[in-house]
Tab-separated table of C-alpha atoms and ligand atoms in Angstrom:
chain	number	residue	atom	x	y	z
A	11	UNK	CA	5.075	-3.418	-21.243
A	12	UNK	CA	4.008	-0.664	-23.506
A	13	UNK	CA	1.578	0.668	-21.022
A	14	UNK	CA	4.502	1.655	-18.309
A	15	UNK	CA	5.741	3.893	-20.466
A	16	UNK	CA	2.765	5.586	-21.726
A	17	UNK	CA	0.907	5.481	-18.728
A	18	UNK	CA	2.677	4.870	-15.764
A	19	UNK	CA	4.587	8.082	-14.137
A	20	UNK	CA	8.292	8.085	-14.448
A	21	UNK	CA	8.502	7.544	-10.487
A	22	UNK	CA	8.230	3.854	-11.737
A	23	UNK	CA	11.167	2.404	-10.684
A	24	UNK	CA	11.962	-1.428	-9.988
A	25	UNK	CA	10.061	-2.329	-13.010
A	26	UNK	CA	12.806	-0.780	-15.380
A	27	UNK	CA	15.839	-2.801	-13.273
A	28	UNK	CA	13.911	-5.822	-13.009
A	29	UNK	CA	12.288	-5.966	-16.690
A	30	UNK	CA	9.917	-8.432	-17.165
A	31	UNK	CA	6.176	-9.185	-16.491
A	32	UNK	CA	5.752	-11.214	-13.536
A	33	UNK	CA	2.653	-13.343	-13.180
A	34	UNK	CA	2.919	-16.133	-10.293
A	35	UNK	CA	5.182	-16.759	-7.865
A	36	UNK	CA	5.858	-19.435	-5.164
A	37	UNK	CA	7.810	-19.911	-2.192
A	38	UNK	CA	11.386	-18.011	-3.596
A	39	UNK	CA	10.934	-18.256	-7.196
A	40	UNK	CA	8.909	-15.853	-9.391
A	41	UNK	CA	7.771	-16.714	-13.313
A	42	UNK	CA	7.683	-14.339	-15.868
A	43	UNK	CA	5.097	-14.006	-18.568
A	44	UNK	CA	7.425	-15.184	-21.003
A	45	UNK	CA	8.079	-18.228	-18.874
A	46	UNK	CA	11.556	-17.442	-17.497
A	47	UNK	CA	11.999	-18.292	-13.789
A	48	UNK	CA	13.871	-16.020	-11.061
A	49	UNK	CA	15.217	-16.644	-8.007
A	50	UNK	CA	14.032	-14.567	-5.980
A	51	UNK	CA	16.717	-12.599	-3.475
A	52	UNK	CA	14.733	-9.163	-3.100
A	53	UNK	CA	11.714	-10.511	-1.395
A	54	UNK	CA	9.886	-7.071	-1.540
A	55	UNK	CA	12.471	-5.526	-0.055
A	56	UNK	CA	12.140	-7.227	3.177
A	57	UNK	CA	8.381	-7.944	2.858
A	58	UNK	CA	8.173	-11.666	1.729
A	59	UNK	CA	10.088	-13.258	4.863
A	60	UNK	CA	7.859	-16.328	4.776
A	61	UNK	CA	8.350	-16.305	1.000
A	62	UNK	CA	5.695	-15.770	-1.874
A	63	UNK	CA	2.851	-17.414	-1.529
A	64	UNK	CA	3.308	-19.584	1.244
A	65	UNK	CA	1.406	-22.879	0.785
A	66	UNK	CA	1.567	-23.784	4.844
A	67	UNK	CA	-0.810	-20.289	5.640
A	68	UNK	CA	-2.492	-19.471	1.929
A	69	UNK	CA	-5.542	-21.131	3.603
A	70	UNK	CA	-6.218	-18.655	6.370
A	71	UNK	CA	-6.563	-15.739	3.606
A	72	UNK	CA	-8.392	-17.837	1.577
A	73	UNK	CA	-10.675	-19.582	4.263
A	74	UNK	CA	-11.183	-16.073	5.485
A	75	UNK	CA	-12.472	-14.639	2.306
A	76	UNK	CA	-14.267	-17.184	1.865
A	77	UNK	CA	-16.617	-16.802	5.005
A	78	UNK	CA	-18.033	-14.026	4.770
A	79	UNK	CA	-15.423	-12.226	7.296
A	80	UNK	CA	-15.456	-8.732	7.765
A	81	UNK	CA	-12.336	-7.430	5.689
A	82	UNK	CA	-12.913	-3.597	6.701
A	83	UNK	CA	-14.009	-1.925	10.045
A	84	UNK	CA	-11.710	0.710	10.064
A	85	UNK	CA	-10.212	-0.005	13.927
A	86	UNK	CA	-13.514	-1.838	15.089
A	87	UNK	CA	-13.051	-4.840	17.022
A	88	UNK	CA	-13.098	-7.766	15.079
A	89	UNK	CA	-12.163	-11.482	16.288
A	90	UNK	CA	-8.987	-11.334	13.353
A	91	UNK	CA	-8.202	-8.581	15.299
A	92	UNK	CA	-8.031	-9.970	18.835
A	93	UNK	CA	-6.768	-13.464	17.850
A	94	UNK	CA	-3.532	-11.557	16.444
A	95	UNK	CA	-3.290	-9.419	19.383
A	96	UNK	CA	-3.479	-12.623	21.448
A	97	UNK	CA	-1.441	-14.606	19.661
A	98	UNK	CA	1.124	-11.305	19.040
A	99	UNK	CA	1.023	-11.333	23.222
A	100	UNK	CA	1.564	-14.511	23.585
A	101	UNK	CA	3.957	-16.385	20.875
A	102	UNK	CA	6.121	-13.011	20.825
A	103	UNK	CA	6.107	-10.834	23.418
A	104	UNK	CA	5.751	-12.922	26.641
A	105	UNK	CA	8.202	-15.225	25.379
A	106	UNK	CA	10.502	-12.310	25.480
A	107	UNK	CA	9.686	-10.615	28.382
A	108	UNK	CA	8.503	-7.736	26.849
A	109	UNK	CA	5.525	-5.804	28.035
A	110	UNK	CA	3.587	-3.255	24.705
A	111	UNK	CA	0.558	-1.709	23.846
A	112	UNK	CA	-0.113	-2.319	20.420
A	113	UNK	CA	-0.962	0.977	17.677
A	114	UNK	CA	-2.172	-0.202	14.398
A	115	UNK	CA	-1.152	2.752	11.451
A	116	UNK	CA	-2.203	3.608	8.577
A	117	UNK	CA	-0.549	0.334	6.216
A	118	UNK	CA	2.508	1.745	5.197
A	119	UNK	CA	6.352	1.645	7.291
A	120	UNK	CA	5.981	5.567	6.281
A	121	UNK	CA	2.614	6.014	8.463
A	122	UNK	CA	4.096	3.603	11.225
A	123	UNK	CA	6.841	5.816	11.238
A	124	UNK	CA	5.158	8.727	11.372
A	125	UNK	CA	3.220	8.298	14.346
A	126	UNK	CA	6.294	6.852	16.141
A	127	UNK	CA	7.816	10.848	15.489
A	128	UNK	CA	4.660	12.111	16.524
A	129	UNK	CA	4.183	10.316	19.807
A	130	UNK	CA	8.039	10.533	21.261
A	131	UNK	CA	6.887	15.122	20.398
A	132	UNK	CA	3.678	14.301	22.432
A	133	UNK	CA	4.952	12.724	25.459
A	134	UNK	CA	8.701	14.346	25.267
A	135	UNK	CA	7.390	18.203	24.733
A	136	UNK	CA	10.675	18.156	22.631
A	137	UNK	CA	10.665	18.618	18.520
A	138	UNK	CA	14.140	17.289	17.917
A	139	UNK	CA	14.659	13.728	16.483
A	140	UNK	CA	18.209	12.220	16.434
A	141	UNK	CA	18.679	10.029	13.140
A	142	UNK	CA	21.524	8.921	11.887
A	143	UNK	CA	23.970	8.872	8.494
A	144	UNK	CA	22.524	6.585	5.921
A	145	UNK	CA	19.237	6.047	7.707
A	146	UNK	CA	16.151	5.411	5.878
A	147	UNK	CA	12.371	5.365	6.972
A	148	UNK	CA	10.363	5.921	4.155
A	149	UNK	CA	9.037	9.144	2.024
A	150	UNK	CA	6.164	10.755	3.905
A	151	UNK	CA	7.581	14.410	5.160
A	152	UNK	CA	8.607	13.044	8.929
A	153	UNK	CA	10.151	10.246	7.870
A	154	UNK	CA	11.812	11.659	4.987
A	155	UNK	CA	13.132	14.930	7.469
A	156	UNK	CA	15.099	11.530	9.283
A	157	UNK	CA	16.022	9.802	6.088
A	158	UNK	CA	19.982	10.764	5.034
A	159	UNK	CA	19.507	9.960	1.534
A	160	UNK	CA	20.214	13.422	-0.723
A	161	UNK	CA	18.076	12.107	-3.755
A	162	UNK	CA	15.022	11.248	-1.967
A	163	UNK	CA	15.750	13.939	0.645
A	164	UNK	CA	15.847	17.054	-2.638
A	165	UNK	CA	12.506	15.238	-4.009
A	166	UNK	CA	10.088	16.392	-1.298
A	167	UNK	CA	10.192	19.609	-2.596
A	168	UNK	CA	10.018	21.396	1.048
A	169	UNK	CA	12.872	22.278	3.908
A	170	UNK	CA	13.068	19.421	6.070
A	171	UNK	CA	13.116	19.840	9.844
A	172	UNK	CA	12.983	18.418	12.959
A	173	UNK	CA	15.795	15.990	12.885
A	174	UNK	CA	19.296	16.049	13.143
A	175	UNK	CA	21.984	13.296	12.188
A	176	UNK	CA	24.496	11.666	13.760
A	177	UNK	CA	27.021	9.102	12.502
A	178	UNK	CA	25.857	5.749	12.722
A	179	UNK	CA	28.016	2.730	14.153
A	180	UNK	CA	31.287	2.791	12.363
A	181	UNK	CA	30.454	5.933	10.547
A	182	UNK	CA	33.523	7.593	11.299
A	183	UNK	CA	36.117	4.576	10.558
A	184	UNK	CA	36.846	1.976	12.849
A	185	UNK	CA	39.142	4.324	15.460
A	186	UNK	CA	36.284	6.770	16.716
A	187	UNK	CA	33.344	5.776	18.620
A	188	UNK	CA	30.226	7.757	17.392
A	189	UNK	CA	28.756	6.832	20.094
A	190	UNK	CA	30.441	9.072	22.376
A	191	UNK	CA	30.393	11.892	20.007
A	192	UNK	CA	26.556	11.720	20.426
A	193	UNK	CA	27.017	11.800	23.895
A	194	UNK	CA	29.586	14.721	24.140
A	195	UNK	CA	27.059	16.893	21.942
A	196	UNK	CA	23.776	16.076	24.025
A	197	UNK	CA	25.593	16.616	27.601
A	198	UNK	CA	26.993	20.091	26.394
A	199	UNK	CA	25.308	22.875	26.996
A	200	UNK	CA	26.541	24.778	23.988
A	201	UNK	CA	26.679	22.182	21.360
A	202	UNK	CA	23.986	23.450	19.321
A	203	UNK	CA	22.068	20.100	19.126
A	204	UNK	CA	18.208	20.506	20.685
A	205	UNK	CA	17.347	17.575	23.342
A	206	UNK	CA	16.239	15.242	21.330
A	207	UNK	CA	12.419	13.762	21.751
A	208	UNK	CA	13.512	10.611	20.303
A	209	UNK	CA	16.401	8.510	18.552
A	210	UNK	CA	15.857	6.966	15.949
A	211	UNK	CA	17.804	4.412	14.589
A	212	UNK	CA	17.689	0.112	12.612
A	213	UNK	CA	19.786	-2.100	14.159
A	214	UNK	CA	21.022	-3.282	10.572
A	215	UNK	CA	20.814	-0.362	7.885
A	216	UNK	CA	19.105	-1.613	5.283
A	217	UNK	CA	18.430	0.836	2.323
A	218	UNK	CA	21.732	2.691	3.736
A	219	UNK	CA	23.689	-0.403	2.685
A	220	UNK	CA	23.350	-2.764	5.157
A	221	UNK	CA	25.650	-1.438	8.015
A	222	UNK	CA	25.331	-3.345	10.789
A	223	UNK	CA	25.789	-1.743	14.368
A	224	UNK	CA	27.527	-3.614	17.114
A	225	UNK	CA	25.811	-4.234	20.125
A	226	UNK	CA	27.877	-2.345	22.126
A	227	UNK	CA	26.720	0.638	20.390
A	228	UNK	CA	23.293	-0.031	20.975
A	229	UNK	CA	23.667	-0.564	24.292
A	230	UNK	CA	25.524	2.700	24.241
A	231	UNK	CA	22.631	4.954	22.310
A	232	UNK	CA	20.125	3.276	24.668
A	233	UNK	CA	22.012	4.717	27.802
A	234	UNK	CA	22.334	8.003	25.921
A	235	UNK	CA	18.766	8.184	24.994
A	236	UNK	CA	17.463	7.547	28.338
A	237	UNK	CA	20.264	10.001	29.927
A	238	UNK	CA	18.681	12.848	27.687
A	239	UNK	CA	15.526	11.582	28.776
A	240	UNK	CA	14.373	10.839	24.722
A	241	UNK	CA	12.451	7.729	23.623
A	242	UNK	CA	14.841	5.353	21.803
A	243	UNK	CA	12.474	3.934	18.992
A	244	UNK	CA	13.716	0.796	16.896
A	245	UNK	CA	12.430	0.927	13.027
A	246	UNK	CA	12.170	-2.805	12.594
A	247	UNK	CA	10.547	-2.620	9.201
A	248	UNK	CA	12.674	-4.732	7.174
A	249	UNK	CA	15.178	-6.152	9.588
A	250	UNK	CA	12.482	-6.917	11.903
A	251	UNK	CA	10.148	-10.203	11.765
A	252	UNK	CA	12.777	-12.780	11.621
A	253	UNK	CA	15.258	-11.551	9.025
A	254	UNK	CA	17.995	-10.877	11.646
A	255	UNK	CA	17.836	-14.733	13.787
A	256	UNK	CA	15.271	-13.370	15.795
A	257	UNK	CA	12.342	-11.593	15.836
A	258	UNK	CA	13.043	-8.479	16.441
A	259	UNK	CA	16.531	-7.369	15.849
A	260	UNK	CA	17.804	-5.508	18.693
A	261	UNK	CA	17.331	-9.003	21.049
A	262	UNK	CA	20.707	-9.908	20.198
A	263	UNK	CA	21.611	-6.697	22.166
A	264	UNK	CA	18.964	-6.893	25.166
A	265	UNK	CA	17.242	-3.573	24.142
A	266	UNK	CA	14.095	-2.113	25.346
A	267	UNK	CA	13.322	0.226	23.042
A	268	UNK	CA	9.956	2.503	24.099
A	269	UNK	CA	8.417	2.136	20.409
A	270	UNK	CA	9.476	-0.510	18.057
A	271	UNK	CA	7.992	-0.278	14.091
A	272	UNK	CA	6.943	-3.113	12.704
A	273	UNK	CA	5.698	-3.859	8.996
A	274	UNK	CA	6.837	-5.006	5.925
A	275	UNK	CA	6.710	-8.894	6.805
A	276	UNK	CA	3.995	-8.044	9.259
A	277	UNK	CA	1.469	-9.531	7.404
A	278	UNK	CA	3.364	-12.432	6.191
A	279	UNK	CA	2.196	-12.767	3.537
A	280	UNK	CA	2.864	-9.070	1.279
A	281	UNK	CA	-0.202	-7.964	2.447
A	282	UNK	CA	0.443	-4.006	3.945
A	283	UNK	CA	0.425	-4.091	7.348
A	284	UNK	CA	1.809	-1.759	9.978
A	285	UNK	CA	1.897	-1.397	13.928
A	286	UNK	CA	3.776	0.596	16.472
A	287	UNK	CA	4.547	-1.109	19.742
A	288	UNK	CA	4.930	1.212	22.748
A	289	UNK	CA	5.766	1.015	26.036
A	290	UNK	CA	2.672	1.735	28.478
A	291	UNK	CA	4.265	4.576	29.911
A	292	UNK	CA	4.781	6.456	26.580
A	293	UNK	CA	0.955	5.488	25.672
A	294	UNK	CA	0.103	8.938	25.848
A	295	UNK	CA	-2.510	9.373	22.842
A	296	UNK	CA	-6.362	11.067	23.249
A	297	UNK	CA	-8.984	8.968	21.494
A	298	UNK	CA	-8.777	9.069	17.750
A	299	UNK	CA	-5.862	11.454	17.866
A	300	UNK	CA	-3.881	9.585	15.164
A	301	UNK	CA	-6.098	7.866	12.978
A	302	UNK	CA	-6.667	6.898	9.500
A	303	UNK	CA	-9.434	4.777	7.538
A	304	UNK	CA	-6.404	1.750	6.578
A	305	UNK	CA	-5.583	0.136	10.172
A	306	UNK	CA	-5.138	-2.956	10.618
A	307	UNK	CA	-6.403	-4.782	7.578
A	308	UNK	CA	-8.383	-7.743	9.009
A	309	UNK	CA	-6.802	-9.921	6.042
A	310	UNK	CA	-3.090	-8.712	6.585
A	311	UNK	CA	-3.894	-9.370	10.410
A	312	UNK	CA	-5.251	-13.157	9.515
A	313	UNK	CA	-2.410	-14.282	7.529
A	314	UNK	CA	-0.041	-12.316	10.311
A	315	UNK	CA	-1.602	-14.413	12.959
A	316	UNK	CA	-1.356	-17.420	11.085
A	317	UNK	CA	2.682	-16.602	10.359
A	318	UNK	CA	3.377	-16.072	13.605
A	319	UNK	CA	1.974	-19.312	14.756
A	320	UNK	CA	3.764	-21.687	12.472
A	321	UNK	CA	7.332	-20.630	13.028
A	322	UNK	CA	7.423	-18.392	16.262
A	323	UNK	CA	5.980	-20.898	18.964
A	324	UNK	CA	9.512	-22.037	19.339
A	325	UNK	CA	13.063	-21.300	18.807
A	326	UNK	CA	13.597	-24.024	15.394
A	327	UNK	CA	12.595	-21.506	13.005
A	328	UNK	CA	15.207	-18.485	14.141
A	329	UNK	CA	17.776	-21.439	14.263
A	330	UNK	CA	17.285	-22.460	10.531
A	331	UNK	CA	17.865	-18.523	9.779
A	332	UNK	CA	20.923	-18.387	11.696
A	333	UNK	CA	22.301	-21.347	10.336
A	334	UNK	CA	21.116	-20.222	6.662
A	335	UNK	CA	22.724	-17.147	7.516
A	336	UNK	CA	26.271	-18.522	8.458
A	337	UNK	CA	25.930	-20.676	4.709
A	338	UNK	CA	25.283	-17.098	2.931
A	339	UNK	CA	28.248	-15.278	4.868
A	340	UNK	CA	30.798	-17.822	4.139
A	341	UNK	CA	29.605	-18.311	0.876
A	342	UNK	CA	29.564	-14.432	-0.204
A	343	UNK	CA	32.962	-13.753	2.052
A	344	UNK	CA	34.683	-16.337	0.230
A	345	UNK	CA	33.668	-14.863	-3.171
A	346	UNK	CA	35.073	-11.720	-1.969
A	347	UNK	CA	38.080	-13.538	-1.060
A	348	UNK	CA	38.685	-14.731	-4.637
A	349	UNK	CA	39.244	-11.478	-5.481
A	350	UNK	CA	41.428	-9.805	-2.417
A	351	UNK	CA	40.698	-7.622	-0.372
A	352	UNK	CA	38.289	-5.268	-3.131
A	353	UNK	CA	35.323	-6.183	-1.514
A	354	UNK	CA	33.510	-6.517	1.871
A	355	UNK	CA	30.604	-8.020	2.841
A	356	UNK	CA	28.798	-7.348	5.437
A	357	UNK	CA	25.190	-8.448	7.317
A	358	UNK	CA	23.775	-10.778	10.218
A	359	UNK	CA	21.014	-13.285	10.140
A	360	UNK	CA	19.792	-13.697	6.430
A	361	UNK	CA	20.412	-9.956	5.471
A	362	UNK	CA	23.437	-9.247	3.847
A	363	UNK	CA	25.616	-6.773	1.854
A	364	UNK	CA	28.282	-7.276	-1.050
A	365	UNK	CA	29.638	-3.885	-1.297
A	366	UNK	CA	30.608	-3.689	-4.716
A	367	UNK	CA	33.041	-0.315	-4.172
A	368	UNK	CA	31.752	1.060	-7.436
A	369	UNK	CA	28.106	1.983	-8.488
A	370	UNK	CA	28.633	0.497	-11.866
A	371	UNK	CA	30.084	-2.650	-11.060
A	372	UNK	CA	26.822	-3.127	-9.118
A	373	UNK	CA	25.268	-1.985	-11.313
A	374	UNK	CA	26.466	-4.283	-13.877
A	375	UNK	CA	26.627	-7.345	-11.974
A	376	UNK	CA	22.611	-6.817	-10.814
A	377	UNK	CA	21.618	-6.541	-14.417
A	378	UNK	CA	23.731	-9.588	-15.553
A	379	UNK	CA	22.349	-11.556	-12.517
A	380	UNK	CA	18.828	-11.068	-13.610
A	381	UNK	CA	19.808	-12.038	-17.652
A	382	UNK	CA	20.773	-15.262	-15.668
A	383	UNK	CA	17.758	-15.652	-12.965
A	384	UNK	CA	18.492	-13.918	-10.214
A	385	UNK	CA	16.625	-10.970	-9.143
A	386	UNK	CA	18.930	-8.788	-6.257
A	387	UNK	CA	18.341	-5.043	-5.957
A	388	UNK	CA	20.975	-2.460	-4.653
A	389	UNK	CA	21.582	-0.210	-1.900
A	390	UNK	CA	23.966	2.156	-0.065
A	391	UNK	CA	25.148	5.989	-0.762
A	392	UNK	CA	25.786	5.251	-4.391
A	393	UNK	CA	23.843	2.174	-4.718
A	394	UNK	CA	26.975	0.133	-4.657
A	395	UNK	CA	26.069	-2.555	-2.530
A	396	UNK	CA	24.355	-5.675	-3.984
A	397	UNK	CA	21.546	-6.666	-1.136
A	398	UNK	CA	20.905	-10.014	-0.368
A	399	UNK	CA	17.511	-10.213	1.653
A	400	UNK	CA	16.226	-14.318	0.472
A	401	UNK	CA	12.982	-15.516	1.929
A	402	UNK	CA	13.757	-17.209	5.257
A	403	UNK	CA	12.050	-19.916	4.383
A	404	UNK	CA	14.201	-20.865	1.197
A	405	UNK	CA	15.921	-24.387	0.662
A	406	UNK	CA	19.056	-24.720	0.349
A	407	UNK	CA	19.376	-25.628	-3.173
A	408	UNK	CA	17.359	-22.301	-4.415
A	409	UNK	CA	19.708	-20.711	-1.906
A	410	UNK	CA	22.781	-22.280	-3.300
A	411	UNK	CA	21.592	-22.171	-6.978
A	412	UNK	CA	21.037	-18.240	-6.304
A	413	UNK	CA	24.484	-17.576	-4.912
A	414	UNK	CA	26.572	-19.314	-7.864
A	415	UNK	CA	23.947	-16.920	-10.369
A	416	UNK	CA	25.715	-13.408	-8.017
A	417	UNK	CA	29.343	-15.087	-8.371
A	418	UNK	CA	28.722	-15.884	-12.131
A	419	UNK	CA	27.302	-12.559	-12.683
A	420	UNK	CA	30.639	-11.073	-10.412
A	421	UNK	CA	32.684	-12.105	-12.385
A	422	UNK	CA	31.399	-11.404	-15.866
A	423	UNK	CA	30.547	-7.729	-14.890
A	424	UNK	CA	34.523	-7.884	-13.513
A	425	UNK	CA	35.612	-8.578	-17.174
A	426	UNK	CA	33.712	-6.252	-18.818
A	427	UNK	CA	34.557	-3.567	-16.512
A	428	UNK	CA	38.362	-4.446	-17.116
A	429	UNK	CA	39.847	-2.317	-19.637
A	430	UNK	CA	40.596	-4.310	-22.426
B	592	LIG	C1	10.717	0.180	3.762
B	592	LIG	C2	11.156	0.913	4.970
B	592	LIG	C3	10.430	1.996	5.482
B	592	LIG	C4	9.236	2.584	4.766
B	592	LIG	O1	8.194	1.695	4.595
B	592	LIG	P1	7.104	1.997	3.455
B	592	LIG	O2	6.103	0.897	3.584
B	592	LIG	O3	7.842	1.954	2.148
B	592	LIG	O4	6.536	3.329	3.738
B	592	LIG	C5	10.871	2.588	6.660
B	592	LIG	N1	11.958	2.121	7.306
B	592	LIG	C6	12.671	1.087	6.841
B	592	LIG	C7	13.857	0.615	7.611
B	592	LIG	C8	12.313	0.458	5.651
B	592	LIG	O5	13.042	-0.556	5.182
């Protein structure tokens, strides 16, 4: 532990909430050096969907290895390559009726999201990209120009440009719509806001505190985006992949957005692997005109194939995390019950919020949670919201054991946050 502090930059940053050495971990439960286990309810932020580890698909990474495969060709064609395309085609996106080309990024949500900017400027002739409050896309200088958060925002040492923001879905209170604010400043003339070349938007805001938009909205910014005649692009980094009830997470609200960004639980397995889909008609790249030496990891794309062929050839999996999901929301709403109205709770499919009001009190209640063996991480404007993102695979005792650890911890942090 020594060596973070003497040699690791102070950027280091989950390793001083969560402090401990991790060395294996299985399924939802990590073990620490010192032989403590945690339950694990941050799943890489989104990236462990399938869990850690997962014993059903460990073999195709392994197997792989093992033969001899080829693990690098930059973007040659390899047969890991076209069996996840295939299988991509076929278990996901003719199932839903959808029709992409496939763009494999650098391995990062940042480069995904990067070339998603990039292409809605090439094929829109437009610079502008509509974001909105609380968004978050990652750190690299496009994504971080559409990213509302001040910290993060004042750390890239450079003016930010190119995007503008607009209040997300409930944003302005529960009275206005912001969706027709969006559309009152695009259709005048004199607004000051720049046609947009794309919006960009999650369905469920993840880092921003897990806000969750209404369909209806959606539906709205999708008929607003195509009005103005921008690309409506769908960052499904870590609500995509299952954690919603579905695959992707604007089904619920029949979208069709013309790029969706995938990544974080790509892979399936924690391995980094990104990919833009994009509608034919907005295919408009030259040869080798966004490229980079990291795309699609034959490994991340083995163990992504393998993923999506155990629980997305039919609908029992996305059941399970709906019904998972409604055990977690009463659960956590009743919790907030116990004490009033203080606290809300918001989220849909497995990914939800308990928004603690106060930074501290989160705070608090994270760092008792892990004393007791649960590791949750925070999010929101203030970091007062306690995120609950479990793997979607967990069982319900973990799940259950997990939950009482957060109420536990609630109400300790409560007391010693009372004044005495
Ligand atoms: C994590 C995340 C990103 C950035 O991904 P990185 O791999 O960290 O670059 C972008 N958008 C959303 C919604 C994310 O959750």
């Amino acid at each position: 532990m020594q060596a973070l502090e003497s040699l690791e930059s102070g950027v280091r940053m989950y390793s001083r909430s969560l402090p401990a050495v991790f060395c294996r971990a299985c399924g939802s439960i990590m073990l620490t050096e010192d032989g403590r286990k945690i339950i694990d309810f941050l799943c890489g932020a989104g990236t462990l969907n399938y869990g850690h580890n997962n014993r059903r698909f460990k073999a195709s990474i392994t197997d792989y290895l093992a033969s001899d495969a080829v693990i690098h060709g930059l973007d040659m064609a390899t047969p890991a390559k076209l069996e996840f395309m295939d299988t991509f085609y076929s278990v996901i996106l003719r199932r839903r009726n959808l029709q992409y080309r496939f763009q494999f990024t650098g391995p990062t949500g940042a480069n995904a999201i990067e070339a998603a900017i990039k292409l809605s400027r090439k094929v829109t002739g437009r610079q502008n990209i509509i974001s909105f409050t609380n968004g978050y896309h990652g750190m690299s200088l496009g994504a971080i120009a559409a990213s509302g958060n001040r910290y993060y925002r004042k750390a890239s040492g450079v003016s930010l440009s190119g995007a503008t923001f607009m209040p997300y879905d409930g944003y302005l209170g529960p009275d206005a719509d912001a969706a027709d604010y969006l559309q009152k400043l695009l259709s005048d003339e004199s607004s000051g806001v720049d046609y947009p070349a794309a919006i960009l938007l999650e369905t469920v805001q993840g880092e921003g505190g897990i806000n969750v938009a209404r369909k209806e909205w959606l539906q709205s910014i999708q008929a607003i985006a195509k009005s103005a005649g921008a690309l409506l692009i769908v960052d499904d980094i870590q609500m995509g992949c299952g954690r919603t009830g579905e695959f992707f997470s604007f089904e619920f609200a029949n979208l069709s957005p013309d790029i969706v960004v995938l990544s974080k639980s790509l892979s399936g397995f924690g391995l980094p692997l990104s990919m833009l889909l994009i509608k034919e008609e907005c295919d408009a790249w030259q040869p080798g005109e966004h490229t980079g030496t990291f795309r699609g990891n034959n490994l991340a794309l083995v163990s992504a194939t393998a993923a999506l062929d155990l629980y997305w050839r039919d609908d029992i999996f996305a059941q399970g995390v709906h019904r998972t999901g409604e055990v977690m929301r009463h659960r956590l709403e009743s919790i907030a019950a116990e004490y009033g109205n203080r606290f809300s709770v918001r989220g849909r499919g497995m990914a939800f919020g308990f928004d603690c009001g106060a930074p501290e009190l989160a705070a608090r209640t994270a760092r008792t949670a892990f004393e007791k063996g649960l590791m949750v991480e925070r999010c929101g404007p203030v970091d007062q919201v306690i995120k609950f993102l479990p793997a979607l695979t967990i069982d319900s005792e973990t799940l259950n054991d997990g939950l009482e650890i957060f109420e536990h911890s609630l109400d300790e942090a409560l007391k010693q946050t009372r004044p005495s």
